[in-house]
Amino acid sequence: MRSGIVHMTEKEAGLLEEYAEGYRFTYLDSYLADPAAPPVSLTLPKQSAPHLSDSLFPFLFGLLAEGNLKSEQCRRLKLDEDDAFGRLLLTAGSDTIGAVTVQTCGGGTRKLASHHATCRSGVWDTSATLCLGRPCGW
């Protein structure tokens, strides 16, 4: 399972996860609690229940490069051109069109404010020392 943190105008908005069955996007409680915070996309309205999809959410897929730029990114990053989620994690962390960016979850040098937890039934256990069922990389 791979995951990334979705930011809206540099504010942490939610967790994007890839599973064998598909994808899940869940808004962070802190983002949901802010009435001024807009949804990441009109197709991903603010809600506490996770958004589920068999394929990468079209709005997020739209952040990916196409054509020659896609080929060049995949060549330089040694990625499979069909690995949309991997490309999203490695290329949408900055300098995207619009206000949304996606950064790899784990292995970073800073802690996600509402992260460092285990997700069970969509509820964050902030006292846990595991992250998504494995030792936390934050």
Tab-separated table of N, CA and C in Angstrom:
chain	number	residue	atom	x	y	z
A	1	MET	N	0.848	-1.183	0.000
A	1	MET	CA	0.000	0.000	0.000
A	1	MET	C	0.883	1.231	0.000
A	2	ARG	N	0.557	2.164	-0.888
A	2	ARG	CA	1.256	3.442	-0.943
A	2	ARG	C	0.280	4.537	-0.543
A	3	SER	N	0.819	5.650	-0.049
A	3	SER	CA	-0.061	6.723	0.376
A	3	SER	C	0.608	8.072	0.209
A	4	GLY	N	-0.220	9.097	0.155
A	4	GLY	CA	0.262	10.463	0.031
A	4	GLY	C	-0.666	11.415	0.752
A	5	ILE	N	-0.113	12.551	1.112
A	5	ILE	CA	-0.887	13.605	1.765
A	5	ILE	C	-1.274	14.629	0.704
A	6	VAL	N	-2.561	14.902	0.592
A	6	VAL	CA	-3.068	15.879	-0.358
A	6	VAL	C	-3.138	17.225	0.353
A	7	HIS	N	-2.542	18.242	-0.265
A	7	HIS	CA	-2.541	19.602	0.277
A	7	HIS	C	-3.408	20.495	-0.597
A	8	MET	N	-4.100	21.415	0.046
A	8	MET	CA	-4.882	22.432	-0.656
A	8	MET	C	-4.316	23.774	-0.205
A	9	THR	N	-3.730	24.505	-1.138
A	9	THR	CA	-3.036	25.756	-0.816
A	9	THR	C	-2.122	25.592	0.397
A	10	GLU	N	-1.286	24.560	0.340
A	10	GLU	CA	-0.271	24.233	1.336
A	10	GLU	C	-0.823	23.773	2.690
A	11	LYS	N	-2.143	23.642	2.809
A	11	LYS	CA	-2.750	23.133	4.040
A	11	LYS	C	-3.059	21.646	3.847
A	12	GLU	N	-2.668	20.815	4.807
A	12	GLU	CA	-2.915	19.384	4.719
A	12	GLU	C	-4.418	19.124	4.730
A	13	ALA	N	-4.907	18.524	3.659
A	13	ALA	CA	-6.345	18.333	3.500
A	13	ALA	C	-6.784	16.889	3.719
A	14	GLY	N	-5.991	15.920	3.270
A	14	GLY	CA	-6.440	14.540	3.397
A	14	GLY	C	-5.370	13.537	3.044
A	15	LEU	N	-5.726	12.297	3.253
A	15	LEU	CA	-4.837	11.171	2.998
A	15	LEU	C	-5.347	10.398	1.786
A	16	LEU	N	-4.467	10.185	0.809
A	16	LEU	CA	-4.777	9.415	-0.382
A	16	LEU	C	-4.040	8.091	-0.277
A	17	GLU	N	-4.761	6.979	-0.417
A	17	GLU	CA	-4.162	5.658	-0.260
A	17	GLU	C	-4.482	4.782	-1.466
A	18	GLU	N	-3.519	3.954	-1.834
A	18	GLU	CA	-3.692	2.983	-2.903
A	18	GLU	C	-3.702	1.591	-2.293
A	19	TYR	N	-4.685	0.802	-2.667
A	19	TYR	CA	-4.814	-0.589	-2.217
A	19	TYR	C	-4.937	-1.467	-3.446
A	20	ALA	N	-4.859	-2.765	-3.264
A	20	ALA	CA	-5.047	-3.704	-4.377
A	20	ALA	C	-6.433	-3.519	-4.999
A	21	GLU	N	-7.418	-3.143	-4.179
A	21	GLU	CA	-8.798	-2.990	-4.644
A	21	GLU	C	-9.075	-1.637	-5.283
A	22	GLY	N	-8.200	-0.661	-5.090
A	22	GLY	CA	-8.442	0.666	-5.638
A	22	GLY	C	-7.827	1.760	-4.786
A	23	TYR	N	-8.544	2.866	-4.663
A	23	TYR	CA	-8.022	4.062	-4.008
A	23	TYR	C	-9.006	4.595	-2.970
A	24	ARG	N	-8.447	5.259	-1.955
A	24	ARG	CA	-9.276	5.863	-0.910
A	24	ARG	C	-8.705	7.240	-0.589
A	25	PHE	N	-9.589	8.238	-0.572
A	25	PHE	CA	-9.213	9.583	-0.133
A	25	PHE	C	-10.060	9.922	1.076
A	26	THR	N	-9.397	10.304	2.173
A	26	THR	CA	-10.088	10.646	3.413
A	26	THR	C	-9.624	12.023	3.875
A	27	TYR	N	-10.578	12.922	4.070
A	27	TYR	CA	-10.243	14.248	4.595
A	27	TYR	C	-9.782	14.139	6.041
A	28	LEU	N	-8.805	14.945	6.414
A	28	LEU	CA	-8.363	15.024	7.807
A	28	LEU	C	-9.426	15.753	8.625
A	29	ASP	N	-9.596	15.335	9.858
A	29	ASP	CA	-10.584	15.978	10.738
A	29	ASP	C	-10.335	17.470	10.862
A	30	SER	N	-9.070	17.870	10.949
A	30	SER	CA	-8.742	19.291	11.099
A	30	SER	C	-9.176	20.091	9.871
A	31	TYR	N	-9.105	19.492	8.698
A	31	TYR	CA	-9.525	20.166	7.474
A	31	TYR	C	-11.052	20.247	7.409
A	32	LEU	N	-11.703	19.172	7.801
A	32	LEU	CA	-13.171	19.173	7.822
A	32	LEU	C	-13.717	20.198	8.804
A	33	ALA	N	-13.004	20.422	9.895
A	33	ALA	CA	-13.465	21.343	10.934
A	33	ALA	C	-13.355	22.809	10.524
A	34	ASP	N	-12.595	23.099	9.496
A	34	ASP	CA	-12.408	24.480	9.044
A	34	ASP	C	-13.479	24.815	8.009
A	35	PRO	N	-14.477	25.633	8.370
A	35	PRO	CA	-15.558	25.933	7.426
A	35	PRO	C	-15.083	26.739	6.214
A	36	ALA	N	-13.949	27.410	6.330
A	36	ALA	CA	-13.432	28.204	5.216
A	36	ALA	C	-12.630	27.371	4.225
A	37	ALA	N	-12.283	26.150	4.614
A	37	ALA	CA	-11.485	25.286	3.740
A	37	ALA	C	-12.371	24.693	2.639
A	38	PRO	N	-12.029	24.945	1.387
A	38	PRO	CA	-12.838	24.403	0.286
A	38	PRO	C	-12.545	22.928	0.058
A	39	PRO	N	-13.428	22.234	-0.630
A	39	PRO	CA	-13.120	20.843	-0.978
A	39	PRO	C	-11.932	20.816	-1.938
A	40	VAL	N	-11.201	19.730	-1.949
A	40	VAL	CA	-10.071	19.567	-2.854
A	40	VAL	C	-10.554	19.647	-4.303
A	41	SER	N	-11.729	19.115	-4.548
A	41	SER	CA	-12.333	19.108	-5.878
A	41	SER	C	-13.848	19.029	-5.707
A	42	LEU	N	-14.575	19.503	-6.696
A	42	LEU	CA	-16.032	19.356	-6.644
A	42	LEU	C	-16.432	17.888	-6.688
A	43	THR	N	-15.570	17.058	-7.240
A	43	THR	CA	-15.848	15.621	-7.308
A	43	THR	C	-15.420	14.888	-6.037
A	44	LEU	N	-14.779	15.607	-5.106
A	44	LEU	CA	-14.383	15.057	-3.801
A	44	LEU	C	-14.900	15.995	-2.711
A	45	PRO	N	-16.218	16.057	-2.530
A	45	PRO	CA	-16.774	16.980	-1.545
A	45	PRO	C	-16.308	16.665	-0.121
A	46	LYS	N	-16.282	17.696	0.714
A	46	LYS	CA	-15.880	17.494	2.103
A	46	LYS	C	-16.895	16.605	2.804
A	47	GLN	N	-16.398	15.520	3.399
A	47	GLN	CA	-17.224	14.589	4.170
A	47	GLN	C	-16.307	13.758	5.039
A	48	SER	N	-16.847	13.252	6.129
A	48	SER	CA	-16.014	12.454	7.033
A	48	SER	C	-15.806	11.030	6.511
A	49	ALA	N	-16.739	10.522	5.744
A	49	ALA	CA	-16.592	9.180	5.161
A	49	ALA	C	-15.565	9.224	4.033
A	50	PRO	N	-14.773	8.176	3.883
A	50	PRO	CA	-13.780	8.173	2.805
A	50	PRO	C	-14.429	8.100	1.429
A	51	HIS	N	-13.756	8.704	0.456
A	51	HIS	CA	-14.140	8.567	-0.951
A	51	HIS	C	-13.395	7.346	-1.479
A	52	LEU	N	-14.094	6.465	-2.185
A	52	LEU	CA	-13.503	5.242	-2.713
A	52	LEU	C	-13.617	5.220	-4.232
A	53	SER	N	-12.621	4.625	-4.896
A	53	SER	CA	-12.657	4.528	-6.347
A	53	SER	C	-11.845	3.322	-6.802
A	54	ASP	N	-12.290	2.704	-7.885
A	54	ASP	CA	-11.550	1.583	-8.474
A	54	ASP	C	-10.302	2.065	-9.208
A	55	SER	N	-10.338	3.312	-9.680
A	55	SER	CA	-9.201	3.886	-10.396
A	55	SER	C	-8.826	5.207	-9.722
A	56	LEU	N	-7.644	5.723	-10.068
A	56	LEU	CA	-7.205	6.984	-9.479
A	56	LEU	C	-8.253	8.053	-9.768
A	57	PHE	N	-8.605	8.826	-8.761
A	57	PHE	CA	-9.639	9.848	-8.902
A	57	PHE	C	-9.303	10.755	-10.098
A	58	PRO	N	-10.266	10.995	-10.992
A	58	PRO	CA	-9.990	11.769	-12.201
A	58	PRO	C	-9.367	13.140	-11.926
A	59	PHE	N	-9.820	13.820	-10.884
A	59	PHE	CA	-9.237	15.129	-10.576
A	59	PHE	C	-7.741	15.017	-10.313
A	60	LEU	N	-7.332	14.015	-9.545
A	60	LEU	CA	-5.917	13.831	-9.224
A	60	LEU	C	-5.146	13.323	-10.438
A	61	PHE	N	-5.768	12.478	-11.249
A	61	PHE	CA	-5.138	12.013	-12.482
A	61	PHE	C	-4.834	13.202	-13.391
A	62	GLY	N	-5.689	14.220	-13.334
A	62	GLY	CA	-5.501	15.418	-14.143
A	62	GLY	C	-4.268	16.225	-13.774
A	63	LEU	N	-3.665	15.962	-12.626
A	63	LEU	CA	-2.440	16.658	-12.227
A	63	LEU	C	-1.199	16.087	-12.912
A	64	LEU	N	-1.352	14.943	-13.575
A	64	LEU	CA	-0.214	14.252	-14.183
A	64	LEU	C	0.140	14.803	-15.562
A	65	ALA	N	1.428	14.746	-15.862
A	65	ALA	CA	1.917	15.158	-17.174
A	65	ALA	C	1.467	14.147	-18.227
A	66	GLU	N	1.436	14.611	-19.473
A	66	GLU	CA	1.062	13.769	-20.600
A	66	GLU	C	2.129	13.864	-21.686
A	67	GLY	N	2.053	12.992	-22.640
A	67	GLY	CA	2.895	13.065	-23.823
A	67	GLY	C	4.384	12.972	-23.536
A	68	ASN	N	5.153	13.856	-24.190
A	68	ASN	CA	6.610	13.826	-24.068
A	68	ASN	C	7.080	14.087	-22.645
A	69	LEU	N	6.403	14.972	-21.928
A	69	LEU	CA	6.801	15.263	-20.550
A	69	LEU	C	6.597	14.034	-19.666
A	70	LYS	N	5.502	13.327	-19.861
A	70	LYS	CA	5.258	12.081	-19.127
A	70	LYS	C	6.380	11.085	-19.403
A	71	SER	N	6.718	10.900	-20.656
A	71	SER	CA	7.785	9.952	-21.029
A	71	SER	C	9.113	10.354	-20.401
A	72	GLU	N	9.416	11.634	-20.426
A	72	GLU	CA	10.677	12.120	-19.861
A	72	GLU	C	10.714	11.934	-18.338
A	73	GLN	N	9.605	12.263	-17.666
A	73	GLN	CA	9.549	12.065	-16.209
A	73	GLN	C	9.743	10.590	-15.857
A	74	CYS	N	9.063	9.722	-16.567
A	74	CYS	CA	9.167	8.283	-16.284
A	74	CYS	C	10.574	7.764	-16.550
A	75	ARG	N	11.194	8.258	-17.598
A	75	ARG	CA	12.558	7.831	-17.904
A	75	ARG	C	13.514	8.277	-16.799
A	76	ARG	N	13.421	9.540	-16.404
A	76	ARG	CA	14.334	10.072	-15.384
A	76	ARG	C	14.081	9.483	-13.999
A	77	LEU	N	12.827	9.252	-13.676
A	77	LEU	CA	12.475	8.729	-12.350
A	77	LEU	C	12.416	7.200	-12.331
A	78	LYS	N	12.651	6.574	-13.476
A	78	LYS	CA	12.608	5.113	-13.603
A	78	LYS	C	11.259	4.549	-13.145
A	79	LEU	N	10.200	5.126	-13.702
A	79	LEU	CA	8.834	4.717	-13.379
A	79	LEU	C	8.174	4.071	-14.585
A	80	ASP	N	7.264	3.161	-14.309
A	80	ASP	CA	6.421	2.580	-15.339
A	80	ASP	C	5.419	3.654	-15.764
A	81	GLU	N	5.288	3.866	-17.056
A	81	GLU	CA	4.357	4.894	-17.541
A	81	GLU	C	2.913	4.600	-17.158
A	82	ASP	N	2.602	3.342	-16.847
A	82	ASP	CA	1.242	2.978	-16.441
A	82	ASP	C	1.015	3.132	-14.939
A	83	ASP	N	2.034	3.496	-14.178
A	83	ASP	CA	1.931	3.658	-12.726
A	83	ASP	C	1.525	5.099	-12.386
A	84	ALA	N	0.256	5.393	-12.573
A	84	ALA	CA	-0.236	6.757	-12.341
A	84	ALA	C	-0.052	7.195	-10.889
A	85	PHE	N	-0.285	6.297	-9.944
A	85	PHE	CA	-0.156	6.676	-8.531
A	85	PHE	C	1.299	6.991	-8.191
A	86	GLY	N	2.223	6.171	-8.668
A	86	GLY	CA	3.644	6.438	-8.442
A	86	GLY	C	4.068	7.760	-9.051
A	87	ARG	N	3.584	8.038	-10.252
A	87	ARG	CA	3.902	9.320	-10.895
A	87	ARG	C	3.318	10.478	-10.110
A	88	LEU	N	2.102	10.311	-9.588
A	88	LEU	CA	1.477	11.366	-8.798
A	88	LEU	C	2.302	11.672	-7.553
A	89	LEU	N	2.731	10.628	-6.846
A	89	LEU	CA	3.508	10.821	-5.626
A	89	LEU	C	4.850	11.493	-5.888
A	90	LEU	N	5.459	11.199	-7.031
A	90	LEU	CA	6.793	11.720	-7.301
A	90	LEU	C	6.826	13.023	-8.088
A	91	THR	N	5.704	13.401	-8.700
A	91	THR	CA	5.743	14.605	-9.541
A	91	THR	C	4.764	15.699	-9.153
A	92	ALA	N	3.830	15.421	-8.251
A	92	ALA	CA	2.808	16.422	-7.921
A	92	ALA	C	3.029	17.059	-6.554
A	93	GLY	N	4.256	17.022	-6.053
A	93	GLY	CA	4.556	17.590	-4.737
A	93	GLY	C	4.732	19.088	-4.733
A	94	SER	N	4.958	19.677	-5.894
A	94	SER	CA	5.107	21.129	-5.988
A	94	SER	C	4.917	21.537	-7.440
A	95	ASP	N	4.755	22.814	-7.644
A	95	ASP	CA	4.666	23.380	-8.991
A	95	ASP	C	3.589	22.713	-9.844
A	96	THR	N	2.409	22.543	-9.261
A	96	THR	CA	1.291	21.987	-10.018
A	96	THR	C	0.394	23.123	-10.502
A	97	ILE	N	-0.450	22.819	-11.453
A	97	ILE	CA	-1.427	23.808	-11.894
A	97	ILE	C	-2.552	23.797	-10.876
A	98	GLY	N	-2.821	24.918	-10.262
A	98	GLY	CA	-3.867	24.998	-9.255
A	98	GLY	C	-3.315	24.935	-7.843
A	99	ALA	N	-4.201	24.719	-6.899
A	99	ALA	CA	-3.861	24.805	-5.479
A	99	ALA	C	-3.566	23.462	-4.828
A	100	VAL	N	-3.704	22.364	-5.564
A	100	VAL	CA	-3.571	21.030	-4.974
A	100	VAL	C	-2.195	20.435	-5.278
A	101	THR	N	-1.558	19.901	-4.231
A	101	THR	CA	-0.320	19.139	-4.384
A	101	THR	C	-0.475	17.835	-3.615
A	102	VAL	N	0.366	16.864	-3.947
A	102	VAL	CA	0.347	15.564	-3.275
A	102	VAL	C	1.782	15.222	-2.898
A	103	GLN	N	2.003	14.924	-1.625
A	103	GLN	CA	3.336	14.578	-1.155
A	103	GLN	C	3.332	13.177	-0.569
A	104	THR	N	4.419	12.473	-0.772
A	104	THR	CA	4.553	11.108	-0.275
A	104	THR	C	4.361	11.069	1.226
A	105	CYS	N	3.623	10.089	1.699
A	105	CYS	CA	3.389	9.891	3.128
A	105	CYS	C	4.482	8.988	3.667
A	106	GLY	N	5.201	9.468	4.680
A	106	GLY	CA	6.270	8.674	5.301
A	106	GLY	C	7.620	9.018	4.728
A	107	GLY	N	8.632	8.800	5.536
A	107	GLY	CA	9.984	9.068	5.101
A	107	GLY	C	10.344	10.532	5.068
A	108	GLY	N	9.436	11.400	5.453
A	108	GLY	CA	9.701	12.829	5.446
A	108	GLY	C	10.444	13.275	6.689
A	109	THR	N	10.850	14.531	6.701
A	109	THR	CA	11.595	15.048	7.834
A	109	THR	C	10.708	15.773	8.832
A	110	ARG	N	9.453	15.996	8.466
A	110	ARG	CA	8.544	16.673	9.388
A	110	ARG	C	7.371	15.760	9.694
A	111	LYS	N	6.681	16.060	10.739
A	111	LYS	CA	5.517	15.250	11.105
A	111	LYS	C	4.246	15.940	10.625
A	112	LEU	N	3.358	15.174	10.054
A	112	LEU	CA	2.048	15.672	9.698
A	112	LEU	C	1.302	15.928	10.994
A	113	ALA	N	0.783	17.119	11.142
A	113	ALA	CA	0.189	17.543	12.416
A	113	ALA	C	-0.818	16.546	12.976
A	114	SER	N	-1.688	16.029	12.156
A	114	SER	CA	-2.718	15.123	12.665
A	114	SER	C	-2.421	13.675	12.290
A	115	HIS	N	-1.200	13.406	11.961
A	115	HIS	CA	-0.797	12.079	11.520
A	115	HIS	C	-0.113	11.332	12.671
A	116	HIS	N	0.840	10.471	12.355
A	116	HIS	CA	1.584	9.640	13.307
A	116	HIS	C	0.599	8.748	14.054
A	117	ALA	N	-0.071	7.915	13.287
A	117	ALA	CA	-1.182	7.162	13.855
A	117	ALA	C	-1.434	5.879	13.087
A	118	THR	N	-2.329	5.116	13.591
A	118	THR	CA	-2.855	3.966	12.881
A	118	THR	C	-4.291	4.282	12.516
A	119	CYS	N	-4.648	4.001	11.282
A	119	CYS	CA	-6.008	4.265	10.836
A	119	CYS	C	-6.818	2.987	10.964
A	120	ARG	N	-7.784	2.992	11.827
A	120	ARG	CA	-8.692	1.854	11.987
A	120	ARG	C	-10.114	2.367	11.832
A	121	SER	N	-10.797	1.863	10.853
A	121	SER	CA	-12.172	2.268	10.561
A	121	SER	C	-12.264	3.771	10.314
A	122	GLY	N	-11.212	4.352	9.720
A	122	GLY	CA	-11.240	5.770	9.389
A	122	GLY	C	-11.002	6.689	10.570
A	123	VAL	N	-10.660	6.150	11.744
A	123	VAL	CA	-10.437	6.981	12.933
A	123	VAL	C	-8.954	6.953	13.266
A	124	TRP	N	-8.345	8.095	13.417
A	124	TRP	CA	-6.923	8.187	13.730
A	124	TRP	C	-6.687	7.977	15.213
A	125	ASP	N	-5.811	7.050	15.549
A	125	ASP	CA	-5.396	6.813	16.932
A	125	ASP	C	-4.053	7.504	17.105
A	126	THR	N	-4.059	8.742	17.587
A	126	THR	CA	-2.845	9.556	17.635
A	126	THR	C	-1.857	9.103	18.694
A	127	SER	N	-2.219	8.137	19.520
A	127	SER	CA	-1.276	7.631	20.509
A	127	SER	C	-0.479	6.446	19.976
A	128	ALA	N	-0.820	5.973	18.800
A	128	ALA	CA	-0.174	4.782	18.245
A	128	ALA	C	1.235	5.078	17.762
A	129	THR	N	2.054	4.065	17.742
A	129	THR	CA	3.413	4.200	17.219
A	129	THR	C	3.533	3.582	15.846
A	130	LEU	N	2.416	3.114	15.319
A	130	LEU	CA	2.405	2.567	13.970
A	130	LEU	C	1.667	3.515	13.048
A	131	CYS	N	2.027	3.493	11.801
A	131	CYS	CA	1.392	4.329	10.799
A	131	CYS	C	0.856	3.412	9.716
A	132	LEU	N	-0.444	3.372	9.556
A	132	LEU	CA	-1.066	2.534	8.542
A	132	LEU	C	-0.639	1.082	8.691
A	133	GLY	N	-0.512	0.631	9.946
A	133	GLY	CA	-0.230	-0.762	10.212
A	133	GLY	C	1.226	-1.153	10.154
A	134	ARG	N	2.120	-0.213	9.981
A	134	ARG	CA	3.552	-0.521	9.963
A	134	ARG	C	4.302	0.575	10.725
A	135	PRO	N	5.557	0.364	11.094
A	135	PRO	CA	6.269	1.405	11.850
A	135	PRO	C	6.236	2.742	11.126
A	136	CYS	N	5.947	3.772	11.856
A	136	CYS	CA	5.768	5.096	11.262
A	136	CYS	C	7.101	5.655	10.759
A	137	GLY	N	7.085	6.166	9.534
A	137	GLY	CA	8.273	6.755	8.950
A	137	GLY	C	8.380	8.250	9.176
A	138	TRP	N	7.415	8.823	9.883
A	138	TRP	CA	7.459	10.275	10.099
A	138	TRP	C	8.357	10.628	11.230
